[in-house]
Short mmCIF file of N, CA, C and O and ligand atoms in Angstrom, two decimals:
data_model
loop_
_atom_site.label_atom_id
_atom_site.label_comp_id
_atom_site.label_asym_id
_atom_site.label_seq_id
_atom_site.Cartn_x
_atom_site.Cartn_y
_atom_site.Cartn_z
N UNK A 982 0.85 -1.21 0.00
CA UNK A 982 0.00 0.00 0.00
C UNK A 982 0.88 1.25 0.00
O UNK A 982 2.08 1.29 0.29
N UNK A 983 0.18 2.18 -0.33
CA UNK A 983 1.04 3.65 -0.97
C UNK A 983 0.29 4.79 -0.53
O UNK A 983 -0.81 5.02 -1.03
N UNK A 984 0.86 5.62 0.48
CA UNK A 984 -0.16 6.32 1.25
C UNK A 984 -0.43 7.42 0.40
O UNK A 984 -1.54 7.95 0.52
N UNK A 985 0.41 7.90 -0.49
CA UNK A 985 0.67 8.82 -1.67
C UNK A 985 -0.80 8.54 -3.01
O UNK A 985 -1.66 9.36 -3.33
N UNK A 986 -0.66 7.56 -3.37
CA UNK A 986 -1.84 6.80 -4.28
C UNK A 986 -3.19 6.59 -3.40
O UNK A 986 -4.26 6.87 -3.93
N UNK A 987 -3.16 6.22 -2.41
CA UNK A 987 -4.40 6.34 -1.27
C UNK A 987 -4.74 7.48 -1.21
O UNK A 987 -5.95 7.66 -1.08
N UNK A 988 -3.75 8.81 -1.28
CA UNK A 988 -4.93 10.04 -0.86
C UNK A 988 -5.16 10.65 -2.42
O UNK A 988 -5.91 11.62 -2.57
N UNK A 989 -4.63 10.17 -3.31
CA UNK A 989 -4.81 10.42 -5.01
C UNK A 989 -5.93 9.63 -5.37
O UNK A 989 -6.67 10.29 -6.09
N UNK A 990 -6.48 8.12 -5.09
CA UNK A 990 -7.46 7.57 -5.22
C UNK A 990 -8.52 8.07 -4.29
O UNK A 990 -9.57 8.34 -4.86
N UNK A 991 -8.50 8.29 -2.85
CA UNK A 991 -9.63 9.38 -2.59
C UNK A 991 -9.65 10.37 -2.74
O UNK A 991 -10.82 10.61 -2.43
N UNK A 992 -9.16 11.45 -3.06
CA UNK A 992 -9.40 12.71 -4.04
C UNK A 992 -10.10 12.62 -5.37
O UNK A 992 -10.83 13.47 -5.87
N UNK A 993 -9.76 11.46 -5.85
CA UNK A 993 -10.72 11.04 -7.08
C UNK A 993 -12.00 9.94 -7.00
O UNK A 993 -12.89 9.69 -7.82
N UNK A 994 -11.74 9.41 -5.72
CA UNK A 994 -13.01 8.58 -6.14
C UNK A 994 -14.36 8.79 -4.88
O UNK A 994 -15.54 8.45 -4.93
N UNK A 995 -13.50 9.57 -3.73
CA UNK A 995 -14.04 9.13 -2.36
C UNK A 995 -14.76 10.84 -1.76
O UNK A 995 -15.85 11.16 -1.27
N UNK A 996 -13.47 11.65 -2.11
CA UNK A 996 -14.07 12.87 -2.02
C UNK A 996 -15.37 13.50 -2.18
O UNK A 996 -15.74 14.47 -1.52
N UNK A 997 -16.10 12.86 -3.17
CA UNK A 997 -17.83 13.26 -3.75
C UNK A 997 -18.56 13.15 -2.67
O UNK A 997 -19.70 13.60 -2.63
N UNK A 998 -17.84 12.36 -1.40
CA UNK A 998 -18.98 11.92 -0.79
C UNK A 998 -18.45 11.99 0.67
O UNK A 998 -19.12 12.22 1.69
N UNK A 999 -17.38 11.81 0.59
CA UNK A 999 -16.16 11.66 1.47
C UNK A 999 -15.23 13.30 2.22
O UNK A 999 -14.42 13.28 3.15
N UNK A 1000 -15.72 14.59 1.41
CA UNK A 1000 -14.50 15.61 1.70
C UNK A 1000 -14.41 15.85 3.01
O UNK A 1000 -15.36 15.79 3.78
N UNK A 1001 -12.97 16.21 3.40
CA UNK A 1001 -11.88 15.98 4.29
C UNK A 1001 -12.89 15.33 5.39
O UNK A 1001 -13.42 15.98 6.29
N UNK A 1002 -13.04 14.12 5.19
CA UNK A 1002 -13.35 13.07 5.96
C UNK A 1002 -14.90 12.86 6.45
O UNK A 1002 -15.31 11.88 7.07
N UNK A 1003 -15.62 13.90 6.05
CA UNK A 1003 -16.87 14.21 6.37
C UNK A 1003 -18.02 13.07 5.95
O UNK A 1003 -17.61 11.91 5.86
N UNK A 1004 -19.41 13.31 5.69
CA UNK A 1004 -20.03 12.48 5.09
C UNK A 1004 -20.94 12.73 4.58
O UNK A 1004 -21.90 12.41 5.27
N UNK A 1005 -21.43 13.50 2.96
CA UNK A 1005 -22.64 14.62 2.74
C UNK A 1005 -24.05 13.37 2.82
O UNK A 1005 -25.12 13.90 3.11
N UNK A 1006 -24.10 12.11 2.64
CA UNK A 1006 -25.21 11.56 2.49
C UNK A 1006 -25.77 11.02 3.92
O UNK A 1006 -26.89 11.41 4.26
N UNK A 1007 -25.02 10.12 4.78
CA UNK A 1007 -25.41 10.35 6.11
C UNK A 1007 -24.52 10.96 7.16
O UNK A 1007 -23.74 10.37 7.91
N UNK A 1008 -24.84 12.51 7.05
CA UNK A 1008 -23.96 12.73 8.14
C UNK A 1008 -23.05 12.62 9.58
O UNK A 1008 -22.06 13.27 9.94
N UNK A 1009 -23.79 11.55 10.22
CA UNK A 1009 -23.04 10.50 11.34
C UNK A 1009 -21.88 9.73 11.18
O UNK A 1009 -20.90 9.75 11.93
N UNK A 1010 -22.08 8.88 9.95
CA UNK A 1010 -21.47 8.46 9.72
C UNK A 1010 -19.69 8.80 8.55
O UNK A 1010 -19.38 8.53 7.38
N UNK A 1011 -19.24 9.24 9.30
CA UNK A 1011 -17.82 10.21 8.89
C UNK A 1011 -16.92 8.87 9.01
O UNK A 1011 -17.19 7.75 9.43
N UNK A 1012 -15.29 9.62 8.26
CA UNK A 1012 -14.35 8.75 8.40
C UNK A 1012 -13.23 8.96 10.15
O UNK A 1012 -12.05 8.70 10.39
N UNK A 1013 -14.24 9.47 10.92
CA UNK A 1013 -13.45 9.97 12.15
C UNK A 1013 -13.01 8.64 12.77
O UNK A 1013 -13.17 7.70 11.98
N UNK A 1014 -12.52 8.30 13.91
CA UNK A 1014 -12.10 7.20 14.36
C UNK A 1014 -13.44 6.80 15.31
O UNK A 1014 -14.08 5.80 15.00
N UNK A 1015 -13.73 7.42 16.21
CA UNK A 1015 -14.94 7.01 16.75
C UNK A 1015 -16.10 6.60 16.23
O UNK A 1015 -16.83 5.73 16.71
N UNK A 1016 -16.43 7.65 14.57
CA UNK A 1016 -17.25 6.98 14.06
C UNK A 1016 -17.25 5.48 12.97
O UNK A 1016 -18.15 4.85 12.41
N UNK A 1017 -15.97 5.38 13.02
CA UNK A 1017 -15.52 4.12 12.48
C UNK A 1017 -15.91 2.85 13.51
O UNK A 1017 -16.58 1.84 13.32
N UNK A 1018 -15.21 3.31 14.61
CA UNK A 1018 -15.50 2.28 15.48
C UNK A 1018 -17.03 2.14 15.87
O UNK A 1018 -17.32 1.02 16.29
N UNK A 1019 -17.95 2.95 15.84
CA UNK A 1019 -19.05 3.10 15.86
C UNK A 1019 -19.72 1.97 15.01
O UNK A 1019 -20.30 0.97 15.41
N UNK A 1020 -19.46 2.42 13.66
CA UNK A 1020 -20.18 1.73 12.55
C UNK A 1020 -19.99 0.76 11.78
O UNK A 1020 -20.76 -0.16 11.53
N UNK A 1021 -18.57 1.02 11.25
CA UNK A 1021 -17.94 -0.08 10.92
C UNK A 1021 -18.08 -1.69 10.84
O UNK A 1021 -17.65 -2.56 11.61
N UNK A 1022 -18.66 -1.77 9.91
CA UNK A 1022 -18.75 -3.67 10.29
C UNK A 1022 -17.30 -4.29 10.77
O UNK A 1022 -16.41 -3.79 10.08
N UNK A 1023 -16.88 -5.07 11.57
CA UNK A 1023 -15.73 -5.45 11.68
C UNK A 1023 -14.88 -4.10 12.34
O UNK A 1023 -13.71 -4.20 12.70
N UNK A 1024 -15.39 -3.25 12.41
CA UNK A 1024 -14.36 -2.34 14.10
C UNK A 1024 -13.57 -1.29 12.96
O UNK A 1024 -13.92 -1.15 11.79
N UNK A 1025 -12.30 -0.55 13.69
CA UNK A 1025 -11.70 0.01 13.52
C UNK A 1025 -10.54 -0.73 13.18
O UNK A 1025 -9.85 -1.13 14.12
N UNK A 1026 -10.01 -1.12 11.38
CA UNK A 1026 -9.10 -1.31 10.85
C UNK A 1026 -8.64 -1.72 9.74
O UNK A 1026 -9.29 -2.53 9.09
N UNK A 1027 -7.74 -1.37 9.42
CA UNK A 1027 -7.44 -1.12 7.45
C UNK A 1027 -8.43 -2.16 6.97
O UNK A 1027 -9.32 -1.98 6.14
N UNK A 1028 -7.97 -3.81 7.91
CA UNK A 1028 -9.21 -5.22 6.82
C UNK A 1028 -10.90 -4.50 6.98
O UNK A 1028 -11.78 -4.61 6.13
N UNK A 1029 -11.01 -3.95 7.98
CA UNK A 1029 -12.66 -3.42 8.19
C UNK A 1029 -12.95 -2.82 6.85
O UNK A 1029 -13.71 -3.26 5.99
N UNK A 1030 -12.08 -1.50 6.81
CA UNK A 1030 -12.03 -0.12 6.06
C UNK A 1030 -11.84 -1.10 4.44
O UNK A 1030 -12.71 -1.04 3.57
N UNK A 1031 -11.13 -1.59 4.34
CA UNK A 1031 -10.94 -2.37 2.25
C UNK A 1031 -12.17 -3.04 2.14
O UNK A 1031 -12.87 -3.03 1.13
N UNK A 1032 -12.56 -3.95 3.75
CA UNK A 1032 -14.08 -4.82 3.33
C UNK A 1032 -15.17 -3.82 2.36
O UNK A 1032 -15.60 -3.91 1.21
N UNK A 1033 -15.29 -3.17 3.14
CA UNK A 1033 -16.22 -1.73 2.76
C UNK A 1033 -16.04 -1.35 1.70
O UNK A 1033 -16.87 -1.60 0.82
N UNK A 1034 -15.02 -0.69 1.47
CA UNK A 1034 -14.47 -0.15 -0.38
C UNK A 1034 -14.87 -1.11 -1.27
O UNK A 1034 -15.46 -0.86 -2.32
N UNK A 1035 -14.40 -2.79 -0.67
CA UNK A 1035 -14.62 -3.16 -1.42
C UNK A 1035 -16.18 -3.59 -2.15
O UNK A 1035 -16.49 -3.69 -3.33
N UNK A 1036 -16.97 -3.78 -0.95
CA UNK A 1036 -18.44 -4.47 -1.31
C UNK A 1036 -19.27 -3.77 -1.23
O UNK A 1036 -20.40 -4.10 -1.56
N UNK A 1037 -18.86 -2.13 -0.59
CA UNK A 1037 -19.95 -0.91 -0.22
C UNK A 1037 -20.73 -1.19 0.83
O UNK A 1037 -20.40 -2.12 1.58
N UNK A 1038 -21.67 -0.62 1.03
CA UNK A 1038 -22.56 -0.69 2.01
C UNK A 1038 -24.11 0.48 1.87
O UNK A 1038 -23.98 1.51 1.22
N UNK A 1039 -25.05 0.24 2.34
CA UNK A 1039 -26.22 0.84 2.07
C UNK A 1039 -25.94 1.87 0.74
O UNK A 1039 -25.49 1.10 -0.11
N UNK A 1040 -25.99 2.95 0.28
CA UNK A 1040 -25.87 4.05 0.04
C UNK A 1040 -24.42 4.18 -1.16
O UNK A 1040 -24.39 4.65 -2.29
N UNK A 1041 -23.30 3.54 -0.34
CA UNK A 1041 -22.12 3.41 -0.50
C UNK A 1041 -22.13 2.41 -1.91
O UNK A 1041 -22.85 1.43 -2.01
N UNK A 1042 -21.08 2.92 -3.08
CA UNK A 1042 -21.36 2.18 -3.69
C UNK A 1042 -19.77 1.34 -3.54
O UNK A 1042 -18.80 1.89 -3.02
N UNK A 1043 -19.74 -0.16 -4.15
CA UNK A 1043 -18.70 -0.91 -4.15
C UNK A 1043 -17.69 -0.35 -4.79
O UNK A 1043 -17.82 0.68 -5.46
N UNK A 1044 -16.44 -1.06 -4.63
CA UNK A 1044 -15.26 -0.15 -5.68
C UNK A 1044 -14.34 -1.11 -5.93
O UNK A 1044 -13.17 -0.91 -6.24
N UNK A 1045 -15.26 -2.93 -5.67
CA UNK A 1045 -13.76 -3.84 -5.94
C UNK A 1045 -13.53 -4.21 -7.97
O UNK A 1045 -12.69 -4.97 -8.45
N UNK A 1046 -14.70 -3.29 -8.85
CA UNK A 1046 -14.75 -3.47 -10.15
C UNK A 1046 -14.40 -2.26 -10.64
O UNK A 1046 -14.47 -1.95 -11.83
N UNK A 1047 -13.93 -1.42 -9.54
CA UNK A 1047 -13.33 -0.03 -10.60
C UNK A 1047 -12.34 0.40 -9.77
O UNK A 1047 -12.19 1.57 -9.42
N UNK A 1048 -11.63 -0.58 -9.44
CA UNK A 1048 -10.35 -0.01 -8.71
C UNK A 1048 -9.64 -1.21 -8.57
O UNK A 1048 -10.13 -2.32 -8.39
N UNK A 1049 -8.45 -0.91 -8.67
CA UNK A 1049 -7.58 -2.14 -8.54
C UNK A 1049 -7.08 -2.83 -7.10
O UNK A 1049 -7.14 -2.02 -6.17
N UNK A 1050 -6.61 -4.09 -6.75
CA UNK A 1050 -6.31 -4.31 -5.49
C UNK A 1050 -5.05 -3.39 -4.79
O UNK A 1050 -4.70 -3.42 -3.61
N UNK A 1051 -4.59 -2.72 -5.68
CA UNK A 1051 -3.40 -1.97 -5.06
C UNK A 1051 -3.68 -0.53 -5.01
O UNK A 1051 -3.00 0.28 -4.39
N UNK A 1052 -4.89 -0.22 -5.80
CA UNK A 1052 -5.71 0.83 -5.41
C UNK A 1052 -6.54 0.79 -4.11
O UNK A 1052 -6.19 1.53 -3.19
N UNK A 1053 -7.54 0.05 -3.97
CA UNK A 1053 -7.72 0.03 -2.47
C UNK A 1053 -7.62 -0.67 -1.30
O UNK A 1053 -8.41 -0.90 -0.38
N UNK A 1054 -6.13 -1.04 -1.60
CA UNK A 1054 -5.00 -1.33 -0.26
C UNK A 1054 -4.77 0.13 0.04
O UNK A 1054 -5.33 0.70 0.98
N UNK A 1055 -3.88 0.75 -0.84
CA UNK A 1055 -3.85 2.20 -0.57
C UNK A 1055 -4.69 2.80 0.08
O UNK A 1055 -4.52 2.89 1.30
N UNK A 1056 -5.96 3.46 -0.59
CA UNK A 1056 -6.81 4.20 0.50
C UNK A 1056 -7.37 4.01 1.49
O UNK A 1056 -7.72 4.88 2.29
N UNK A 1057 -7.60 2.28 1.63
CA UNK A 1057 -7.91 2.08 3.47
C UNK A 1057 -6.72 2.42 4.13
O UNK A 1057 -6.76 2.91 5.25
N UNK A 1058 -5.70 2.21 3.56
CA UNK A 1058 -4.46 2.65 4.22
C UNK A 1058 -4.39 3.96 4.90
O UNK A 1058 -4.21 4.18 6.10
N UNK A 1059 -4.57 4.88 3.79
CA UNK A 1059 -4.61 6.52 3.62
C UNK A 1059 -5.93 6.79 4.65
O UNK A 1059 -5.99 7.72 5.46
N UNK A 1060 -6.81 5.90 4.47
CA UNK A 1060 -8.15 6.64 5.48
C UNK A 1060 -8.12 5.99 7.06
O UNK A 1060 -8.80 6.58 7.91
N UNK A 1061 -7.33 4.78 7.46
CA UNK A 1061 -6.77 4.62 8.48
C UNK A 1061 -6.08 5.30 9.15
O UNK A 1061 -6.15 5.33 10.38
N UNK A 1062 -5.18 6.04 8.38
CA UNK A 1062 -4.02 6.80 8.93
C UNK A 1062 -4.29 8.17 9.32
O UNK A 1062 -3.63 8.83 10.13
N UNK A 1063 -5.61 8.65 8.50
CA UNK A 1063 -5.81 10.41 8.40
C UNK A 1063 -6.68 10.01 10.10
O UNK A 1063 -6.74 10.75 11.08
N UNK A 1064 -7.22 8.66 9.96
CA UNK A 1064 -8.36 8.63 11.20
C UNK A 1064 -7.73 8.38 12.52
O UNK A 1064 -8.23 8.85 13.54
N UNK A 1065 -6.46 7.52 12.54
CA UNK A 1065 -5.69 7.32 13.41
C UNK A 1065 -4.85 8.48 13.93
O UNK A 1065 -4.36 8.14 15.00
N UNK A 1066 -4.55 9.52 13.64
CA UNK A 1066 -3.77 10.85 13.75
C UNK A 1066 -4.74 11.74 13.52
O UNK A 1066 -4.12 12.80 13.43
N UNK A 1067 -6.32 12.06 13.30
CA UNK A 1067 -7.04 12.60 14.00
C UNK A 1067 -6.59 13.97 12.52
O UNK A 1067 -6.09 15.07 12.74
N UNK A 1068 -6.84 13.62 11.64
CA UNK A 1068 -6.07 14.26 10.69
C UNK A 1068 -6.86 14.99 9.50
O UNK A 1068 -6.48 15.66 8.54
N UNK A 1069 -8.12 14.56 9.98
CA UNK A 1069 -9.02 14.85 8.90
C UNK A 1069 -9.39 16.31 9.42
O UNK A 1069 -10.18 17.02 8.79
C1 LIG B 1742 -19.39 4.97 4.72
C2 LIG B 1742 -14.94 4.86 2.81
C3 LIG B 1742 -16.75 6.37 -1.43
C4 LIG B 1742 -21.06 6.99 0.66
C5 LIG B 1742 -18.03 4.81 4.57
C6 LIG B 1742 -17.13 4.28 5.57
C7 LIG B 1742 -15.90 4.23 5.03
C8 LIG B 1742 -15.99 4.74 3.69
C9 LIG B 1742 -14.61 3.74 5.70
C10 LIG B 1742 -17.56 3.90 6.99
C11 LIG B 1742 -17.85 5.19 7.77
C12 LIG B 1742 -18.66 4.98 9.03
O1 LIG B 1742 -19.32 3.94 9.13
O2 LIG B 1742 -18.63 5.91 9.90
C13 LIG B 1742 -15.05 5.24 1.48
C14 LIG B 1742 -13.95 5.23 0.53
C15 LIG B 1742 -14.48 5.58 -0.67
C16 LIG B 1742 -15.90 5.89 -0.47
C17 LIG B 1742 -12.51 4.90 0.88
C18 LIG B 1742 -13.81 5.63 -2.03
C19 LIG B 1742 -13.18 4.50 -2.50
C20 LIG B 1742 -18.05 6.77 -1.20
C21 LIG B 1742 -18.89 7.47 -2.16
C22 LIG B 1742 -20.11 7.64 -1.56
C23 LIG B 1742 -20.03 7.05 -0.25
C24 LIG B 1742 -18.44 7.97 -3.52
C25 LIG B 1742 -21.35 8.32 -2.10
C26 LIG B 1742 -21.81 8.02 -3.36
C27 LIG B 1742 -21.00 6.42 1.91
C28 LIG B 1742 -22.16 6.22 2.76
C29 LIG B 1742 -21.68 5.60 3.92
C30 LIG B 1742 -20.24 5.47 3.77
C31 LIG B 1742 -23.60 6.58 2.45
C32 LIG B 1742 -22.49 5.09 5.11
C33 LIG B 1742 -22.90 3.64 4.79
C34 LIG B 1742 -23.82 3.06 5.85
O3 LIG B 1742 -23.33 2.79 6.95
O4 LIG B 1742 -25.02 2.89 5.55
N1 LIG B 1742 -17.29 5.09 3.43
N2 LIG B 1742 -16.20 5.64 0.85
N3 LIG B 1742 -18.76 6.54 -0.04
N4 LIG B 1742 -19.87 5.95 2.53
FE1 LIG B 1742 -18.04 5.78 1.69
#
């Protein structure tokens, strides 16, 4: 994973919905750490965060057919890290 390509793949794919970590469709649900651990199927961590990218969830659409596996290794990476350092 490439924390560099993680915040280049969410700037392009995640941002619409995602900016600086927020959440315009359900607002509770953000990329903060608490609300990760909150919601998150599987808790707070990168395998939680790729499950998700990869298969989506309500609202959320999937991203394991338009993104590559080294694409979103990266941005759970990148959205672990902004959430873990409180960075968003
Ligand atoms: C939730 C990541 C793209 C809409 C989440 C969560 C993560 C995440 C980690 C869990 C947040 C939480 O439960 O507090 C990403 C990444 C994306 C992406 C890395 C890009 C690859 C999008 C896009 C949309 C979107 C483009 C809007 C079209 C949502 C919604 C939820 C959500 C609605 C809440 C799902 C639910 O619990 O019902 N996203 N997201 N996401 N995301 Fe995304």
């Amino acid at each position: 994973a490439d924390l560099a390509l993680g915040e280049q793949v969410f700037n392009g794919n995640c941002a619409a919905c995602h900016m600086g970590g927020r959440n315009s469709v359900i607002p509770d649900r953000t990329l903060d750490k608490a609300a990760l651990e909150a919601y998150l199927e599987g808790g707070f961590s990168v395998e939680a965060i790729t499950y998700q990218v990869e298969n989506g969830k309500g609202a959320m659409p999937a991203w394991a057919d338009r993104l590559s596996e080294e694409e979103i290794a990266s941005v759970a990476e990148y959205v672990y890290k902004q959430a873990s350092t409180a960075a968003w």
